[in-house]
XYZ file of C-alpha atoms in Angstrom:
554
model
C 114.990 98.075 90.142
C 113.121 101.349 90.057
C 116.207 103.077 91.435
C 118.199 102.048 88.360
C 116.850 105.166 86.640
C 119.089 107.278 88.908
C 122.108 105.015 89.290
C 122.647 102.659 86.308
C 124.402 103.314 83.027
C 126.505 106.038 81.484
C 123.636 108.510 81.318
C 123.225 108.553 85.120
C 126.856 109.561 85.771
C 125.697 113.008 87.003
C 123.227 111.446 89.430
C 125.861 109.052 90.761
C 128.205 111.969 91.270
C 125.603 113.549 93.539
C 125.319 110.332 95.539
C 129.106 110.326 95.840
C 128.927 113.908 97.162
C 126.925 112.522 100.107
C 129.441 109.767 100.798
C 127.678 106.818 99.167
C 129.966 104.186 97.675
C 129.473 101.971 94.632
C 128.579 98.963 96.757
C 125.695 100.883 98.324
C 124.427 102.045 94.951
C 124.368 98.488 93.659
C 121.755 97.615 96.294
C 118.057 98.588 96.345
C 117.491 102.121 97.620
C 114.985 102.061 100.465
C 113.383 105.330 101.525
C 113.028 105.631 105.298
C 110.354 108.234 106.041
C 111.123 109.652 109.486
C 108.503 111.881 111.132
C 110.732 112.742 114.099
C 110.560 116.218 115.568
C 111.038 117.871 118.947
C 107.463 119.106 119.471
C 105.454 115.834 119.426
C 105.850 113.382 122.361
C 104.774 110.528 120.127
C 107.645 111.360 117.760
C 110.408 112.593 120.057
C 112.030 109.132 120.061
C 111.583 108.252 116.388
C 115.245 108.754 115.564
C 115.885 105.654 117.678
C 113.209 103.720 115.780
C 114.531 104.976 112.442
C 118.076 103.946 113.296
C 116.835 100.428 114.047
C 114.896 100.300 110.765
C 118.013 101.286 108.838
C 119.994 98.563 110.579
C 117.349 96.042 109.490
C 117.481 97.223 105.882
C 121.280 96.901 105.837
C 121.116 93.424 107.388
C 118.833 92.362 104.536
C 121.021 93.858 101.805
C 119.443 97.225 101.096
C 120.675 100.799 101.268
C 118.481 102.868 103.618
C 118.088 106.564 102.818
C 116.256 108.716 105.336
C 114.061 111.712 104.630
C 111.693 113.685 106.899
C 108.004 114.489 106.976
C 106.002 116.913 109.135
C 103.967 115.926 112.206
C 101.483 117.950 114.271
C 100.796 117.207 117.950
C 97.010 117.368 118.260
C 97.192 117.848 122.017
C 99.387 120.931 121.740
C 97.391 122.243 118.764
C 94.099 121.722 120.631
C 91.814 124.623 121.445
C 93.303 127.296 119.188
C 93.822 128.066 115.502
C 96.584 125.437 115.333
C 94.028 122.615 115.377
C 92.718 123.802 112.013
C 95.996 122.577 110.512
C 95.934 119.076 111.982
C 93.618 117.176 109.638
C 94.768 119.385 106.771
C 98.333 118.170 107.346
C 97.307 114.637 106.339
C 97.153 115.553 102.639
C 100.492 117.401 102.828
C 102.118 114.358 104.417
C 100.840 112.055 101.670
C 101.803 114.521 98.944
C 105.319 115.124 100.302
C 106.049 111.382 100.504
C 104.783 110.951 96.951
C 107.093 113.758 95.825
C 110.195 112.468 97.606
C 109.708 108.814 96.681
C 109.036 109.558 93.013
C 111.662 112.260 92.547
C 114.387 110.017 93.944
C 113.200 106.697 92.490
C 113.114 104.706 95.725
C 112.547 100.987 95.310
C 110.578 100.627 98.545
C 109.645 102.546 101.705
C 109.589 102.059 105.454
C 107.257 104.614 107.016
C 108.175 105.575 110.593
C 105.160 107.160 112.210
C 103.089 107.374 115.378
C 100.513 110.125 115.807
C 97.091 111.083 114.574
C 97.314 112.384 110.984
C 100.758 111.038 110.234
C 99.687 107.385 110.255
C 96.847 107.776 107.728
C 98.886 110.249 105.681
C 101.658 107.670 105.321
C 99.215 104.873 104.495
C 97.588 107.084 101.862
C 101.012 107.688 100.310
C 101.836 103.977 100.374
C 98.579 103.128 98.597
C 99.043 105.936 96.061
C 102.662 105.057 95.211
C 102.064 101.294 95.393
C 105.710 100.380 95.865
C 106.665 97.808 98.526
C 106.207 99.402 101.946
C 106.073 98.593 105.653
C 104.731 100.892 108.380
C 106.347 100.945 111.824
C 104.957 103.083 114.626
C 106.807 104.490 117.617
C 104.390 102.768 120.000
C 102.074 103.930 122.781
C 103.000 105.907 125.874
C 102.800 104.192 129.248
C 99.947 105.293 131.495
C 100.483 107.833 134.242
C 100.117 107.292 137.985
C 98.620 110.467 139.354
C 97.211 111.719 142.651
C 96.235 108.308 143.936
C 94.729 107.209 140.621
C 96.102 104.007 139.140
C 95.959 104.906 135.453
C 95.807 108.405 133.997
C 96.392 109.861 130.549
C 96.222 113.083 128.558
C 92.426 113.059 128.776
C 92.745 113.207 132.586
C 94.516 116.552 132.232
C 91.876 117.965 129.892
C 89.048 116.890 132.182
C 90.934 118.171 135.226
C 90.676 121.667 133.752
C 86.887 121.318 133.712
C 86.910 119.978 137.263
C 89.092 122.884 138.410
C 86.811 125.435 136.741
C 83.842 123.785 138.476
C 85.609 124.020 141.840
C 85.905 120.242 142.217
C 89.715 120.145 142.526
C 92.280 122.686 143.677
C 95.349 124.119 141.966
C 97.683 121.627 143.658
C 95.772 118.639 142.287
C 95.577 120.227 138.850
C 99.379 120.689 138.831
C 99.825 117.083 139.973
C 97.974 115.866 136.896
C 99.966 118.203 134.654
C 103.216 116.719 135.935
C 102.317 113.034 135.750
C 99.602 112.006 133.279
C 102.044 111.775 130.336
C 105.080 109.962 131.813
C 107.219 109.761 128.673
C 107.461 109.343 124.929
C 104.878 107.599 122.794
C 101.402 108.108 121.412
C 98.910 109.039 124.169
C 98.029 105.882 126.048
C 94.292 105.423 125.482
C 92.400 104.228 122.426
C 92.684 107.708 120.999
C 93.213 108.436 117.297
C 96.932 107.684 117.093
C 96.657 104.301 118.761
C 93.448 103.540 116.873
C 95.244 104.045 113.572
C 98.394 102.183 114.653
C 96.247 99.212 115.678
C 94.235 99.359 112.451
C 97.497 99.527 110.449
C 98.327 96.160 111.969
C 94.860 94.845 111.071
C 95.161 96.139 107.503
C 98.322 94.059 107.194
C 100.626 97.058 106.654
C 102.311 96.840 110.068
C 104.023 93.853 111.676
C 102.322 92.056 114.592
C 102.857 94.228 117.667
C 102.866 97.482 115.698
C 99.797 98.807 117.520
C 100.515 97.867 121.127
C 104.199 97.343 122.022
C 104.971 100.300 124.346
C 107.258 103.002 123.016
C 109.905 102.552 125.705
C 110.251 98.763 125.404
C 113.290 97.257 123.689
C 110.813 95.029 121.877
C 109.744 98.133 119.929
C 113.335 98.627 118.685
C 113.532 94.957 117.745
C 110.272 95.284 115.799
C 111.735 98.266 113.934
C 114.724 96.172 112.855
C 112.322 93.476 111.641
C 110.407 96.100 109.661
C 113.629 97.029 107.877
C 114.336 93.393 107.099
C 110.749 92.726 106.031
C 110.553 95.517 103.472
C 113.378 93.791 101.611
C 111.294 90.605 101.436
C 108.356 92.659 100.174
C 110.612 94.051 97.459
C 112.019 90.653 96.511
C 108.535 89.125 96.293
C 107.037 92.266 94.700
C 104.274 92.435 97.299
C 102.788 95.917 97.108
C 100.429 97.922 99.324
C 97.422 97.435 97.054
C 98.005 93.677 97.179
C 97.480 93.978 100.932
C 95.032 96.895 101.311
C 92.154 95.220 99.499
C 88.414 95.711 100.024
C 88.356 92.594 102.198
C 91.116 93.923 104.454
C 89.315 97.252 104.884
C 86.279 95.287 106.030
C 88.554 93.501 108.510
C 89.766 96.904 109.702
C 86.207 98.110 110.210
C 85.333 94.955 112.144
C 88.330 95.373 114.445
C 87.506 99.073 114.727
C 84.067 98.107 116.062
C 85.493 95.489 118.440
C 88.085 97.928 119.787
C 85.822 100.994 120.021
C 88.355 103.116 118.146
C 88.392 106.876 117.744
C 85.649 108.386 115.587
C 88.486 109.778 113.470
C 88.984 106.278 112.073
C 85.795 106.914 110.086
C 87.600 109.816 108.412
C 90.889 108.047 107.839
C 89.915 104.541 106.703
C 87.798 105.888 103.792
C 90.630 108.253 102.824
C 93.216 105.440 102.799
C 90.792 103.181 100.936
C 90.207 105.928 98.361
C 93.925 105.963 97.551
C 93.855 102.163 97.241
C 90.934 102.279 94.820
C 88.410 101.012 97.368
C 85.196 102.822 98.336
C 83.892 102.678 101.923
C 80.414 104.068 102.409
C 79.006 104.877 105.835
C 76.156 102.374 105.537
C 78.797 99.633 105.537
C 80.053 100.858 108.902
C 76.654 100.278 110.507
C 76.301 96.900 108.768
C 79.637 95.712 110.169
C 78.920 97.261 113.576
C 75.592 95.389 113.751
C 77.326 92.010 113.619
C 80.578 92.800 115.474
C 80.550 92.785 119.286
C 82.369 95.450 121.290
C 85.113 93.444 123.035
C 87.569 96.080 124.317
C 86.800 99.164 126.405
C 89.987 101.145 126.514
C 90.216 104.724 127.753
C 88.281 106.950 127.351
C 85.440 104.399 127.151
C 86.863 102.278 129.984
C 89.711 101.954 132.457
C 92.121 99.878 130.352
C 94.945 101.380 128.275
C 97.151 100.243 125.414
C 99.687 98.552 127.658
C 96.853 96.415 129.071
C 95.918 95.397 125.538
C 99.580 94.615 124.865
C 99.811 92.301 127.870
C 96.525 90.641 126.880
C 98.041 89.557 123.571
C 97.581 92.689 121.501
C 95.817 93.111 118.201
C 96.737 89.600 117.075
C 94.788 88.162 120.033
C 91.790 90.326 119.157
C 92.000 89.211 115.532
C 92.220 85.567 116.622
C 89.023 86.026 118.647
C 87.211 87.584 115.687
C 88.584 85.036 113.210
C 87.386 82.162 115.403
C 83.911 83.703 115.196
C 84.169 84.131 111.405
C 83.935 87.902 111.844
C 87.067 88.665 109.819
C 88.692 87.066 106.786
C 91.972 85.510 107.935
C 93.081 84.348 104.478
C 94.477 87.768 103.527
C 98.125 88.669 102.888
C 100.124 90.907 105.257
C 103.581 92.521 105.281
C 104.917 89.498 107.130
C 104.663 87.743 103.781
C 102.157 85.440 105.468
C 98.397 85.423 105.808
C 96.524 86.615 108.885
C 95.757 82.968 109.698
C 99.458 82.139 109.701
C 100.245 85.201 111.840
C 97.670 84.359 114.524
C 98.357 80.639 114.701
C 98.955 79.754 118.349
C 98.017 83.244 119.607
C 95.955 83.285 122.811
C 93.947 85.866 124.734
C 95.833 86.302 128.002
C 93.267 88.536 129.701
C 89.569 88.068 128.850
C 88.696 91.194 130.827
C 90.766 93.361 128.483
C 89.731 91.414 125.365
C 86.287 90.042 126.114
C 85.222 86.727 124.605
C 82.520 86.607 121.939
C 80.003 85.213 124.424
C 80.742 87.977 126.958
C 81.012 91.275 125.041
C 80.541 94.730 126.466
C 77.895 95.151 123.786
C 76.618 92.899 120.986
C 77.286 95.710 118.505
C 80.393 97.717 117.717
C 81.900 100.700 119.506
C 81.088 103.215 116.750
C 77.797 104.113 115.104
C 76.756 106.209 112.109
C 73.616 108.292 112.609
C 71.360 109.563 109.836
C 68.396 111.929 109.731
C 67.313 115.337 108.494
C 70.115 116.924 110.523
C 72.735 114.637 108.949
C 71.404 113.141 105.707
C 74.929 112.097 104.696
C 75.728 110.777 108.168
C 77.323 111.609 111.505
C 79.523 109.504 113.779
C 79.481 108.760 117.503
C 81.668 106.604 119.739
C 78.683 104.821 121.238
C 80.903 102.668 123.452
C 81.904 105.838 125.351
C 78.331 107.137 125.804
C 76.590 106.718 129.168
C 73.528 104.426 128.852
C 71.181 107.234 129.873
C 72.404 109.373 126.953
C 71.946 106.791 124.188
C 68.545 108.388 123.639
C 68.211 112.104 124.303
C 66.027 115.011 123.277
C 66.779 118.571 124.212
C 66.939 122.200 123.154
C 69.713 123.366 120.847
C 72.304 125.777 122.204
C 73.858 127.118 119.024
C 77.448 128.343 118.553
C 79.316 129.234 115.376
C 82.752 128.364 116.772
C 84.433 126.093 119.295
C 85.659 129.085 121.307
C 82.144 130.474 121.807
C 80.839 127.097 122.944
C 83.726 126.501 125.360
C 83.256 129.946 126.914
C 79.555 129.279 127.470
C 80.239 125.882 129.049
C 82.875 127.294 131.404
C 80.542 130.170 132.347
C 77.866 127.705 133.463
C 75.462 128.676 130.697
C 74.902 125.072 129.596
C 72.440 123.111 131.752
C 71.183 119.561 132.013
C 69.244 118.451 128.960
C 70.870 120.865 126.497
C 72.209 119.871 123.089
C 75.292 121.977 122.316
C 75.562 122.658 118.573
C 78.965 123.767 117.221
C 78.963 124.536 113.522
C 81.134 126.099 110.830
C 83.955 123.852 112.060
C 83.780 121.300 109.207
C 86.451 120.574 106.585
C 85.496 123.624 104.508
C 83.976 125.817 107.194
C 86.681 125.486 109.831
C 88.568 125.252 107.648
C 90.315 122.076 108.706
C 87.670 120.346 110.867
C 89.027 120.944 114.359
C 88.753 118.435 117.180
C 86.453 119.526 120.009
C 88.268 118.102 123.029
C 88.138 121.396 124.941
C 84.321 121.637 125.049
C 83.742 117.910 125.554
C 86.349 117.805 128.334
C 84.766 120.865 129.938
C 81.369 119.145 129.877
C 82.825 115.939 131.353
C 84.955 117.782 133.913
C 81.901 119.692 135.151
C 79.968 116.448 135.548
C 77.513 117.055 132.703
C 78.566 114.254 130.341
C 75.542 112.161 131.380
C 73.131 115.059 130.852
C 74.337 117.109 127.875
C 74.903 116.120 124.228
C 77.221 117.898 121.809
C 76.908 117.780 118.036
C 79.206 119.374 115.473
C 80.247 119.388 111.845
C 83.762 119.334 113.273
C 85.244 116.230 114.824
C 86.365 114.848 118.157
C 89.587 113.685 119.696
C 89.763 109.968 120.338
C 90.018 111.009 123.982
C 86.426 112.289 123.930
C 83.716 110.543 125.908
C 80.017 111.252 126.272
C 77.234 111.885 123.759
C 79.556 113.669 121.338
C 78.334 113.376 117.743
C 80.636 114.654 115.014
C 81.152 114.793 111.258
C 77.593 116.121 110.715
C 77.309 115.996 106.929
C 76.694 118.074 104.918
C 78.491 120.677 107.025
C 77.123 124.166 107.694
C 79.485 125.837 105.222
C 78.145 123.557 102.466
C 74.535 124.473 103.247
C 73.843 121.532 105.542
C 70.895 121.505 107.945
C 73.176 122.103 110.940
C 73.545 125.642 109.592
C 69.763 126.127 109.862
C 69.414 125.190 113.535
C 68.155 128.004 115.758
C 68.477 128.491 119.508
C 65.908 126.366 121.327
C 65.059 123.999 118.460
C 64.507 120.487 119.736
C 67.025 117.868 118.610
C 66.276 114.158 119.033
C 69.180 111.708 119.275
C 68.562 107.941 119.146
C 71.896 106.136 118.942
C 70.530 102.552 119.131
C 68.291 103.315 116.138
C 71.042 105.301 114.358
C 68.977 108.479 114.172
C 69.549 112.201 114.661
C 66.690 114.599 113.894
C 65.990 118.305 114.023
C 62.399 118.512 115.269
C 61.394 121.347 112.950
C 58.826 121.152 110.132
C 60.234 120.720 106.641
C 58.400 123.859 105.474
C 60.103 125.924 108.180
C 63.482 124.502 107.241
C 62.867 125.402 103.601
C 62.113 128.989 104.622
C 65.311 129.124 106.671
C 67.331 127.650 103.826
C 66.007 130.247 101.385
C 67.139 132.999 103.768
C 70.458 131.346 104.686
C 73.597 133.343 104.009
C 76.914 131.458 104.270
C 79.505 132.776 106.663
C 82.584 134.471 105.318
C 85.579 132.090 105.278
C 87.411 132.237 108.610
C 90.806 132.030 106.899
C 91.301 133.565 103.471
C 95.030 133.153 102.847
C 97.708 130.473 102.855
C 97.388 126.708 102.861
C 94.035 126.542 104.642
C 92.423 128.824 102.068
C 93.537 126.411 99.324
C 92.554 123.419 101.463
C 89.026 124.772 101.937
C 88.524 124.966 98.172
C 89.708 121.404 97.517
C 88.475 119.346 100.471
C 85.369 117.168 100.244
C 82.842 116.210 102.905
C 83.641 114.324 106.093
C 81.283 111.612 104.808
C 83.821 110.819 102.076
C 86.863 110.965 104.348
C 87.591 114.677 103.743
C 89.843 113.801 100.804
C 90.721 116.298 98.091
C 88.577 116.530 94.994
C 90.154 114.953 91.941
């Protein structure tokens, strides 16, 4: 066992003495040492209950003959960090999470890991660490939040609260109704209940084969979630015994499966940052052209909030991710021969699974759209690509041309929107918010929610070299690459320039002559870094483009 280097033989007497100082006994040290990575804290609703999940995991490990040893990792709540400097740290935390797990697992010679996670950057950060370390590992999420019941509306969620602010500022609701949403849209623990980034990544973890069936959809408050956690603890011991490692599971074929399910689910645009980053650690390259190729042949079968009215608990009751995978496998749209952390193939996992609600999971002959929920756009404004959640765009905005309204920060754009300075037909451009320029590539849920709340989401587009929350809906196009801070064309846009967006034809163009753009580029002066000290200053120097997953340079 890998852990023998810290517990076997005469030479490790000092190490064993340190274990004894913590109360471990010889019988525990004779067993495999299983690291339990717990991202619990008291500031993230998706993580507030993870001590309960972690306890269940440890019980499972002990049942199967291992010694569980818990250690922590950081977690940022994107909702609380939204709209201020805190959001700059969210994506940047992903690399710290992966690095800290690598450090702890290697320094203490763990034989295997169970990764207890739930929210946006923590899930991909843990998967990146698992791929990098390549020791047996199982991921278990804390599960999705239940939907809220607010002010006469059947199903509400965090996005309802963000959009309610826009509606209040537009005079469409009063203070009493606004407070009602505040008090009820998030009814308890769990990852926010729509197909936002956290749930997108938890579902795709299940597709990748790194989470047990049910990982993506069993609600946080259900006892079934605790039972699944115990099974995760048991299952990691089988992975160790059979020497099944993350890179045996996270193969190129399984990433293609993940992209196909991503398209069928209409996941968060952030998945197009995280899947390439996880793949990179597994030695697999995902290029953005592949995303469009898979989208072209994969129908959009699920419209969960914010694209539709269904939420994660509806998907759970419909049969969950396994039912979606069964539908796609029956249509030969995914490879079901691949290994998973169950120790079985996808085909074995989905045997006998049925779709219990064809309105939540549409059949292949009745999709919402014949193509996937995400699209990658290219053009002179984004030669390296940009991403849009096309399944959440109103039909009338799939093609749009309008004048640019240019802002060099999220705050400036949000202020203009709230002041009524943005009108029908405009294209809001927010730049210098990319991985380097932000730094940290903030989510733009405040401006997109303000646009939606004021009733302009069917009339106004927003493009940015930053990114969007999975809760965003409307013609919101992010990850413009190259970013402004790297000299990308988005940094050359001037007020009033026409921008043409054609999502069906995967195009985004700045309607300015090439000669004029060359003149602007010659005169372009990069902005001073917005943050010059601390972690983000180092991050800005190391991070690569959004088109490559915003990973660190080697």
